XYZ file of C-alpha atoms in Angstrom:
635
model
C -4.793 -30.967 9.347
C -1.903 -30.826 11.930
C 0.284 -28.409 10.185
C -0.339 -24.395 10.735
C 2.420 -22.721 8.893
C 0.736 -23.013 5.016
C 2.747 -21.147 3.209
C 4.569 -23.204 0.453
C 1.423 -25.791 0.634
C -1.086 -26.228 -2.169
C -4.625 -25.895 -1.215
C -7.526 -25.913 -3.812
C -5.143 -25.835 -6.364
C -3.508 -22.692 -5.159
C 0.269 -22.551 -3.740
C -0.313 -20.219 -0.089
C 3.122 -17.077 -0.443
C 2.259 -14.922 1.989
C 0.670 -14.162 5.269
C -1.664 -11.304 4.993
C -2.810 -10.870 8.812
C -4.761 -12.720 11.418
C -8.369 -12.828 13.542
C -9.920 -14.450 16.531
C -10.676 -17.329 14.704
C -8.146 -17.973 11.945
C -5.299 -16.715 9.312
C -5.505 -15.070 5.746
C -3.175 -16.002 3.003
C -2.045 -14.745 -0.313
C -2.218 -17.818 -2.797
C -1.335 -18.315 -6.494
C -2.163 -20.603 -9.133
C -0.484 -20.436 -12.525
C -1.133 -21.968 -15.555
C -1.036 -21.751 -19.919
C -3.961 -19.540 -19.392
C -1.773 -16.907 -16.808
C -1.623 -16.148 -13.385
C -4.323 -16.137 -10.643
C -4.314 -14.452 -7.070
C -6.573 -15.127 -4.347
C -7.294 -14.748 -0.675
C -7.018 -18.354 1.459
C -8.374 -17.868 4.702
C -7.898 -21.416 7.073
C -10.199 -21.199 10.130
C -9.871 -23.473 12.604
C -12.188 -24.689 15.229
C -11.434 -24.883 18.252
C -7.493 -24.434 18.975
C -5.899 -26.121 21.916
C -6.966 -23.575 24.224
C -10.103 -22.171 23.260
C -11.199 -26.107 23.167
C -9.502 -26.509 27.197
C -11.107 -23.052 27.964
C -14.855 -24.042 26.525
C -14.581 -27.291 28.066
C -13.522 -25.967 31.570
C -16.575 -23.522 31.592
C -19.053 -26.164 30.885
C -17.624 -28.877 33.537
C -16.080 -31.064 31.218
C -19.032 -32.192 29.289
C -17.703 -33.306 26.084
C -20.288 -33.742 24.076
C -21.550 -29.843 25.037
C -18.438 -28.496 23.842
C -18.487 -30.492 20.887
C -22.175 -28.734 20.567
C -20.918 -25.350 21.302
C -18.022 -25.946 18.401
C -20.693 -27.520 16.051
C -23.051 -24.772 16.100
C -20.222 -22.099 15.316
C -19.040 -24.582 12.422
C -22.459 -23.847 11.217
C -22.186 -20.420 11.347
C -19.206 -20.367 9.618
C -20.969 -22.478 6.948
C -24.217 -20.192 6.784
C -21.509 -17.163 5.662
C -20.175 -19.610 3.172
C -23.503 -20.654 1.744
C -24.299 -16.576 1.703
C -21.398 -15.457 -0.047
C -21.811 -18.550 -2.862
C -25.371 -17.710 -3.754
C -24.114 -13.823 -4.268
C -21.039 -15.041 -6.213
C -23.375 -17.450 -8.220
C -25.831 -14.762 -8.969
C -23.067 -12.461 -10.336
C -23.687 -9.816 -7.800
C -21.393 -6.826 -7.940
C -19.912 -4.913 -4.751
C -19.522 -8.234 -2.915
C -16.519 -9.903 -2.129
C -16.548 -12.948 -4.347
C -16.416 -16.710 -3.005
C -14.804 -19.128 -5.030
C -14.073 -22.244 -3.246
C -13.972 -23.988 0.112
C -12.999 -27.329 1.661
C -13.236 -28.413 5.484
C -11.469 -31.080 6.978
C -12.424 -32.360 10.468
C -10.340 -34.830 12.969
C -11.121 -36.187 15.754
C -9.855 -36.291 19.842
C -10.444 -33.504 20.454
C -12.859 -32.495 17.730
C -11.602 -30.042 14.916
C -12.862 -28.524 12.252
C -10.145 -26.964 9.572
C -11.738 -24.853 7.574
C -9.792 -23.203 4.135
C -12.117 -20.717 1.936
C -10.877 -18.743 -1.095
C -12.225 -15.709 -2.146
C -10.946 -12.698 -4.445
C -7.403 -10.855 -2.866
C -8.389 -7.668 -2.224
C -7.438 -4.429 -1.006
C -8.489 -2.976 2.573
C -10.156 0.503 2.065
C -7.925 1.859 5.112
C -5.012 0.788 2.943
C -6.065 2.272 -0.426
C -6.870 5.251 0.754
C -3.097 6.080 2.832
C -1.741 4.698 -1.204
C -3.459 7.129 -3.111
C -4.859 11.323 -2.805
C -8.620 10.258 -1.247
C -10.957 12.830 -2.353
C -14.432 13.577 -1.977
C -14.885 12.372 -5.260
C -13.853 9.064 -4.142
C -15.953 8.996 -0.827
C -18.929 9.326 -3.070
C -18.152 6.253 -5.659
C -17.691 4.487 -2.493
C -20.864 5.148 -1.318
C -22.617 4.594 -4.534
C -20.879 1.121 -5.026
C -21.605 -0.001 -1.488
C -25.310 1.431 -1.808
C -25.364 -1.308 -5.229
C -23.808 -3.675 -2.991
C -26.356 -3.417 -0.294
C -29.021 -3.352 -2.744
C -28.250 -6.998 -4.099
C -28.140 -8.316 -0.444
C -31.885 -6.638 0.617
C -33.326 -8.025 -2.790
C -31.154 -11.412 -1.902
C -33.642 -11.476 1.697
C -30.260 -10.478 3.103
C -29.231 -7.808 6.004
C -25.325 -7.307 6.351
C -25.832 -5.897 10.076
C -22.245 -4.578 10.362
C -21.281 -2.374 7.529
C -18.351 -0.613 9.114
C -15.172 1.106 7.506
C -13.128 -2.089 8.462
C -15.117 -4.339 6.356
C -15.111 -2.779 2.791
C -12.705 -3.747 0.263
C -11.230 -2.149 -3.374
C -10.417 -4.388 -6.164
C -7.538 -3.649 -8.597
C -10.180 -1.959 -10.935
C -11.180 0.711 -7.794
C -14.397 -0.914 -7.776
C -15.259 -1.069 -4.044
C -16.772 -4.494 -2.025
C -18.469 -5.160 0.917
C -17.122 -7.992 3.103
C -17.277 -9.946 6.310
C -20.974 -11.579 6.283
C -19.883 -13.277 9.715
C -22.959 -11.382 11.333
C -25.811 -11.531 8.192
C -29.374 -12.501 8.886
C -30.677 -13.823 6.072
C -34.478 -13.079 6.274
C -37.145 -15.935 5.589
C -40.969 -15.481 6.798
C -40.169 -12.354 8.514
C -39.459 -9.115 7.043
C -37.420 -7.873 10.771
C -34.750 -9.915 12.874
C -34.281 -9.790 16.038
C -30.893 -9.893 17.337
C -27.964 -7.711 18.281
C -25.330 -7.895 15.971
C -22.598 -5.533 15.015
C -20.521 -2.553 15.540
C -21.885 0.189 18.166
C -20.660 2.595 16.755
C -22.330 2.182 12.904
C -25.486 0.560 14.626
C -28.648 2.072 14.186
C -30.265 3.390 17.264
C -33.000 0.776 17.199
C -30.269 -2.079 16.696
C -28.254 -1.172 19.828
C -31.322 -0.400 21.887
C -32.937 -3.314 20.936
C -36.615 -1.555 21.428
C -38.181 -3.724 18.593
C -37.305 -5.403 15.327
C -35.140 -3.462 12.144
C -35.203 -3.664 8.709
C -32.868 -3.942 6.289
C -32.973 0.395 6.501
C -29.809 -0.381 9.785
C -27.196 -1.122 6.823
C -28.000 2.197 4.955
C -28.155 3.439 8.836
C -24.335 1.849 9.195
C -23.365 3.177 5.330
C -24.139 6.606 6.623
C -22.569 6.376 9.018
C -18.949 5.283 7.271
C -20.261 8.153 4.754
C -19.697 10.927 7.405
C -17.121 10.034 9.343
C -15.009 9.727 5.931
C -16.148 13.418 5.232
C -15.495 14.625 8.909
C -12.171 13.796 9.538
C -12.842 10.052 10.789
C -15.377 11.597 13.354
C -18.680 10.547 14.733
C -21.744 12.683 14.256
C -21.627 15.140 17.301
C -18.184 15.146 18.171
C -16.406 18.638 18.390
C -15.758 19.822 14.942
C -11.684 18.670 13.403
C -9.144 19.883 15.064
C -10.544 20.612 18.350
C -9.607 18.109 20.922
C -12.103 16.078 22.488
C -12.223 13.732 25.431
C -13.803 10.373 26.376
C -17.185 12.434 27.812
C -17.394 13.655 24.376
C -17.320 10.380 22.650
C -20.350 9.681 25.405
C -22.171 12.046 24.829
C -22.272 12.094 21.018
C -23.317 8.289 21.189
C -26.091 9.125 23.486
C -27.379 12.187 20.907
C -27.175 9.244 18.289
C -28.909 6.978 20.313
C -31.415 9.631 21.024
C -31.886 10.128 17.373
C -30.735 13.633 17.248
C -29.705 15.223 14.283
C -26.213 15.742 14.088
C -24.282 18.609 12.031
C -23.343 18.206 7.956
C -20.310 16.867 8.269
C -17.201 19.188 7.358
C -16.983 18.032 3.799
C -18.845 17.228 0.444
C -21.085 20.043 0.512
C -24.478 21.098 1.598
C -26.645 18.846 -0.530
C -24.688 15.595 -0.113
C -24.241 16.183 3.239
C -28.023 16.338 3.936
C -28.409 13.199 2.209
C -26.144 11.388 4.434
C -27.753 13.385 7.578
C -30.864 11.950 6.413
C -29.522 8.621 6.147
C -28.221 8.025 9.926
C -31.481 10.042 11.230
C -34.736 7.720 13.308
C -35.625 4.888 11.912
C -38.563 6.041 10.042
C -36.908 9.077 8.647
C -34.160 7.864 7.207
C -34.018 5.618 3.410
C -35.829 2.819 3.689
C -34.054 1.086 0.402
C -30.663 1.172 -1.046
C -32.666 2.716 -4.084
C -33.992 5.654 -1.741
C -30.905 6.264 -0.946
C -28.884 5.981 -4.378
C -31.377 8.266 -5.753
C -31.051 11.074 -3.148
C -27.590 10.832 -3.707
C -27.631 11.349 -7.527
C -29.583 14.150 -7.110
C -27.005 15.710 -4.230
C -24.308 15.173 -6.595
C -26.087 17.126 -9.819
C -26.618 19.891 -7.373
C -23.153 20.194 -5.922
C -20.619 22.749 -7.648
C -17.626 20.856 -8.961
C -15.025 22.048 -6.864
C -16.463 20.275 -4.098
C -15.510 16.638 -5.273
C -11.861 17.740 -5.122
C -11.497 18.211 -1.706
C -9.201 16.230 -0.076
C -10.112 13.598 2.810
C -8.412 13.785 5.811
C -8.556 10.853 8.144
C -6.187 9.640 11.400
C -6.131 7.249 13.513
C -4.763 6.113 17.291
C -0.896 6.162 17.127
C -1.462 2.987 19.443
C -2.693 0.948 16.762
C -0.200 -0.225 14.072
C -0.457 -0.506 10.751
C 0.105 -4.078 10.382
C -2.513 -5.050 13.245
C -4.837 -2.856 11.572
C -4.630 -4.562 7.820
C -4.302 -8.033 10.103
C -7.844 -6.913 11.214
C -9.298 -6.312 8.202
C -8.215 -9.066 6.232
C -9.389 -11.237 9.550
C -12.489 -9.551 8.786
C -13.221 -10.841 5.672
C -14.744 -13.722 6.572
C -15.874 -15.882 9.770
C -15.706 -13.607 12.633
C -18.022 -11.768 14.707
C -18.087 -9.226 16.474
C -18.125 -9.114 20.501
C -21.123 -7.147 21.341
C -22.548 -8.475 25.551
C -20.347 -10.636 27.821
C -21.938 -14.185 27.523
C -21.149 -16.406 30.067
C -23.714 -18.822 29.582
C -23.863 -21.644 26.699
C -28.473 -21.017 26.617
C -31.013 -23.184 24.434
C -33.966 -23.177 24.012
C -36.744 -24.520 21.375
C -35.533 -22.035 18.258
C -31.899 -21.640 18.713
C -28.720 -21.830 20.600
C -27.167 -18.514 21.934
C -23.046 -19.336 21.910
C -20.620 -17.114 23.531
C -18.330 -15.692 20.783
C -17.391 -13.171 22.769
C -15.348 -16.130 24.918
C -13.479 -16.117 21.560
C -12.469 -13.110 21.084
C -11.460 -12.988 25.092
C -9.160 -16.696 24.534
C -8.987 -17.178 20.654
C -5.692 -17.576 19.283
C -4.166 -18.098 15.898
C -3.480 -21.589 15.360
C 0.295 -21.297 14.473
C 2.649 -21.932 16.472
C 5.548 -19.393 14.712
C 3.064 -16.511 13.971
C 2.499 -14.338 16.487
C -1.233 -13.982 17.392
C -2.308 -10.533 16.409
C -3.825 -8.111 18.271
C -7.722 -8.783 17.393
C -9.431 -7.182 20.143
C -8.187 -3.336 19.285
C -11.585 -1.554 18.202
C -11.207 1.282 15.389
C -12.641 3.414 17.517
C -10.640 3.847 19.936
C -8.861 7.104 20.150
C -5.457 8.566 21.738
C -4.796 12.365 22.491
C -1.685 13.544 20.901
C -0.928 17.291 20.882
C -4.097 18.277 21.809
C -5.721 16.551 18.712
C -8.365 13.855 18.691
C -7.397 10.701 16.156
C -10.042 8.180 15.060
C -10.526 6.290 12.005
C -7.323 5.319 9.661
C -3.881 5.637 9.390
C -1.633 8.175 7.608
C 1.743 9.848 8.280
C -0.129 13.050 8.860
C -0.384 13.665 12.984
C -1.844 16.604 13.093
C -3.235 19.690 11.567
C -2.607 23.479 12.114
C -3.647 27.142 11.273
C -2.107 28.239 7.946
C 0.307 30.477 10.212
C 3.245 28.377 10.128
C 3.925 26.765 14.003
C 5.678 28.548 16.389
C 9.317 27.380 16.836
C 10.347 26.423 20.513
C 13.293 27.127 21.711
C 15.723 24.059 21.586
C 18.377 25.470 23.599
C 19.246 23.193 26.256
C 22.255 22.960 29.369
C 24.092 20.198 29.326
C 27.315 19.951 31.525
C 29.722 17.229 31.205
C 27.172 14.756 29.622
C 27.929 11.226 27.894
C 28.954 13.104 24.513
C 32.376 14.543 26.765
C 33.218 11.471 28.336
C 33.014 9.859 24.683
C 35.286 12.632 23.623
C 37.823 11.643 26.393
C 37.552 8.677 25.624
C 39.253 9.032 22.118
C 41.672 11.775 24.270
C 42.943 9.238 26.845
C 44.791 6.981 24.550
C 46.572 9.728 23.124
C 47.729 10.861 26.608
C 49.224 7.484 27.185
C 50.784 7.558 23.963
C 52.883 10.540 24.765
C 53.367 9.712 28.558
C 55.205 6.315 27.215
C 57.302 8.118 24.129
C 58.647 11.037 26.609
C 59.692 8.472 29.420
C 61.256 6.122 26.595
C 63.450 8.762 24.983
C 63.733 11.357 27.366
C 63.777 10.264 31.098
C 65.379 7.179 31.017
C 68.369 8.400 28.440
C 68.752 10.785 30.957
C 68.269 8.599 34.136
C 70.376 5.691 32.590
C 72.662 6.944 30.120
C 71.267 4.364 27.433
C 68.273 3.564 25.797
C 67.196 -0.175 26.594
C 64.141 -1.741 24.018
C 60.929 -1.875 25.331
C 60.722 -5.714 25.129
C 63.997 -5.832 27.523
C 62.197 -3.664 30.211
C 59.198 -6.093 29.875
C 60.790 -9.259 29.969
C 64.824 -9.566 30.683
C 65.870 -10.466 33.448
C 66.676 -7.382 36.021
C 70.472 -7.937 36.380
C 71.122 -8.476 32.576
C 69.596 -4.558 32.420
C 71.972 -3.721 35.235
C 74.868 -4.933 32.965
C 73.559 -3.277 30.274
C 73.292 -0.078 31.744
C 76.669 -0.304 34.248
C 78.405 3.507 33.164
C 79.587 5.609 34.993
C 76.891 8.430 34.430
C 74.028 6.234 35.562
C 72.232 8.226 38.075
C 70.109 4.781 39.246
C 71.663 1.520 37.871
C 70.221 0.057 41.212
C 68.449 -3.284 40.963
C 64.980 -1.815 42.471
C 65.215 0.931 40.570
C 64.742 -1.232 37.199
C 62.173 -3.620 38.479
C 59.977 -0.277 39.719
C 60.510 0.697 35.612
C 59.294 -2.486 34.373
C 56.087 -2.219 37.117
C 55.764 0.950 35.124
C 55.923 0.134 31.334
C 53.364 -3.400 32.252
C 51.305 -0.825 33.699
C 51.500 1.515 30.949
C 51.128 -0.945 28.240
C 48.242 -2.321 30.160
C 46.817 1.205 29.959
C 47.259 1.309 26.494
C 45.638 -1.441 25.609
C 41.982 -0.808 27.574
C 41.944 2.664 26.506
C 42.249 1.611 22.825
C 39.538 -1.551 23.602
C 37.279 1.338 24.814
C 38.096 2.922 21.606
C 36.694 0.245 19.977
C 33.537 -0.376 21.669
C 32.788 3.672 21.244
C 33.181 3.193 17.698
C 30.801 0.547 17.412
C 27.953 2.280 19.732
C 24.900 2.803 17.826
C 23.442 6.369 18.381
C 21.018 6.371 21.436
C 17.495 6.161 20.562
C 14.484 8.749 21.706
C 12.153 7.803 19.890
C 9.767 8.310 22.901
C 10.144 11.627 23.145
C 10.090 12.177 18.708
C 7.056 12.983 16.733
C 8.926 11.347 14.130
C 11.732 9.075 13.263
C 14.654 7.490 10.845
C 13.671 8.360 7.396
C 9.576 9.767 8.167
C 10.784 13.840 7.316
C 11.960 13.037 3.607
C 9.121 10.648 3.082
C 6.602 13.116 4.310
C 8.914 16.034 2.036
C 8.182 13.612 -1.018
C 4.427 13.960 -0.357
C 4.823 17.808 -0.034
C 6.588 17.806 -3.623
C 4.132 15.445 -4.817
C 1.463 17.967 -4.211
C 3.397 20.675 -4.923
C 3.407 19.310 -8.751
C 0.044 18.405 -8.682
C -0.767 21.638 -8.258
C 1.280 22.728 -10.540
C -0.619 20.646 -13.614
C -3.862 22.704 -12.664
C -2.393 26.083 -11.909
C 0.459 28.465 -13.846
C 2.790 30.612 -11.585
C 6.224 31.956 -11.230
C 5.995 32.058 -7.343
C 4.918 28.417 -7.322
C 7.629 27.353 -9.372
C 9.939 28.977 -7.055
C 8.140 27.368 -4.273
C 8.831 23.625 -6.419
C 11.800 24.632 -6.381
C 13.152 25.408 -2.736
C 10.770 22.538 -1.737
C 12.701 19.944 -3.727
C 16.007 21.278 -2.402
C 14.928 20.692 1.152
C 13.523 16.627 -0.181
C 17.503 15.934 -1.562
C 18.957 18.100 1.837
C 16.299 15.547 4.021
C 17.322 12.601 2.178
C 21.272 12.677 3.046
C 19.968 13.604 7.151
C 21.246 11.621 9.663
C 18.286 9.844 11.272
C 15.858 11.179 13.342
C 14.682 10.415 16.782
C 18.385 9.523 18.522
C 20.090 11.713 20.847
C 19.586 14.182 23.696
C 16.316 15.795 24.294
C 17.582 19.157 22.830
C 18.159 17.140 19.641
C 14.712 15.652 19.459
C 13.033 19.275 20.476
C 14.384 20.383 17.796
C 13.381 17.667 15.485
C 9.703 17.917 16.775
C 9.980 21.542 15.381
C 11.363 20.409 12.000
C 8.331 18.098 12.711
C 5.705 19.839 13.059
C 6.720 22.197 9.986
C 6.485 19.994 7.911
C 3.279 18.795 9.012
C 1.945 22.144 8.559
C 3.080 21.947 4.713
C 1.101 18.421 4.515
C -1.968 20.822 5.757
C -1.358 23.653 3.990
C -0.255 22.168 0.462
C -3.334 20.743 -0.826
C -5.759 23.573 -0.433
C -3.381 26.584 -1.087
C -5.848 27.347 -3.457
C -8.591 28.265 -0.611
C -8.633 31.446 0.730
C -6.107 33.889 -0.704
C -3.488 32.219 -3.127
C -0.331 34.797 -2.371
C -0.819 34.522 1.295
C -1.104 30.770 1.304
C 2.456 30.903 -0.383
C 3.925 33.007 1.953
C 3.026 30.902 4.852
C 4.425 27.567 3.281
C 7.828 29.999 2.090
C 8.061 30.798 5.955
C 7.746 27.173 6.788
C 10.293 26.039 4.197
C 12.836 28.928 5.282
C 11.899 27.357 8.949
C 12.968 23.590 8.598
C 15.851 25.020 6.814
C 17.173 27.239 9.550
C 16.025 24.036 12.399
C 18.331 22.237 10.194
C 21.382 24.123 10.718
C 20.405 24.078 14.467
C 19.856 20.669 14.258
C 23.864 19.999 12.924
C 24.841 22.242 15.663
C 23.276 20.336 18.412
C 24.499 17.492 17.515
C 28.204 18.170 17.178
C 27.939 19.314 20.666
């Protein structure tokens, strides 16, 4: 199939309307079908094996052996077909909490051989996007765990180990049901109850899988789900990492990973309470100490829920992400993971065969893979969710939210934003507007005062520029003229031409200055554009939710103050523009807003009155800083 941009095309009876994301092997689209019974929305994945670049690279790595290259890609096709069969079997059996499969089609072209695979699946929301769209609570994490456990139970009952349970492979339906996606590394267990191959994502892998010491059972899926739940209840941090918000480094990550591989017992996650925390820690214990079946996990979780105070379930989940991974790329990666992609593990540079299987270099395709499209940019599918970046002394990992930093109950100190600025660009810009005024004044004084005093008469401006000097001499010839000489008149003409050119040039620079956009300084800014206003909306919404639960005149006063501040931010000029002195002031505002975001949801934790005072102080700080910002931008 030669076309690569499928938008507007009809495939499998559905019209492609939107590109959702892409991965190393293909692109996921939104597809819609309408008929008398209603409208149906599906996700359509288009997988191409191989792209031209992939084919050439693999062919070169195999010494130009076309048959071996074709065999390589045939094995890749068989792997995807196997995944389709898994989804088809589970869908036909009506298995819940699994991404539903509907239909597929495979087209083959030759010279070189190419397979275009179209898979029609359930249209779902990636977990990360879902978390960002709502106030995610501990009770939501528990429901996620239960739903995925029931999905895993169905997989295991059908002889399937998923082997790559992680947050990126969990999706949410419109009815808030959590579902498992991406069976690209699943292993169908036939006569044996154990699998021997290493697949999956290291940050979620059970030790026996990663170390490859022995065969493993379906309990490895329960271990991976335990890691997902632990991270959700631990501010996105893996077991054994320093407690949030304490800063940590790459060495801490390495040590935490080694402890996990040694089977050491981690502390309970920060949220969720003691009973639920113990269940999750048991799920990520050594092979023979963890839950062996999904039923065991479910029963233990339900018992823990019964013994957990109700207020625990209303704790808000806070998860952060590396700032260098954009949201669009995260969503693209998750949609791409729904089917047909595998996680790179080893560094397989060889193509090896034996009597039982063929070892394929899937990692090679992750390194050279491209989306089969000329007008759709390739997504950066190599970015791992576990990668982290340190900013402001706090390590982020997991998902993207607008929250960037957690602070204590005391509002952050305000840094002094003052900065000496001598003759900076703003002074020069004002000077540009002043120059044409000076030039015009010089012209007026010369024309109406100086020339009449020198020549006794006023000559029109056009005559000074274009009339023959001798004619001007005749006009000015009178006994009172002081300088009637021709040379003087020529000099005056030169003066007027210089004056006119100077005026036009100065007006040109005035026009340019009026069209000049503010200079972006986003690289130093915590927040840009209208982000402060959007964040303050979140604060206002959180306070409204609190008001529904608690009546307080002080709370009403605070809600009014925050609402006025929100209105003020809505009309403020965009953040992230101007000199460093302005950006410093804006960054102070960002820290105060972040304090509000992190404090308001937990205002009832501890002393309510003290927390209210701290929040009011932060609101006052923001108003003061906004006045300061206005003054700085005028300079």
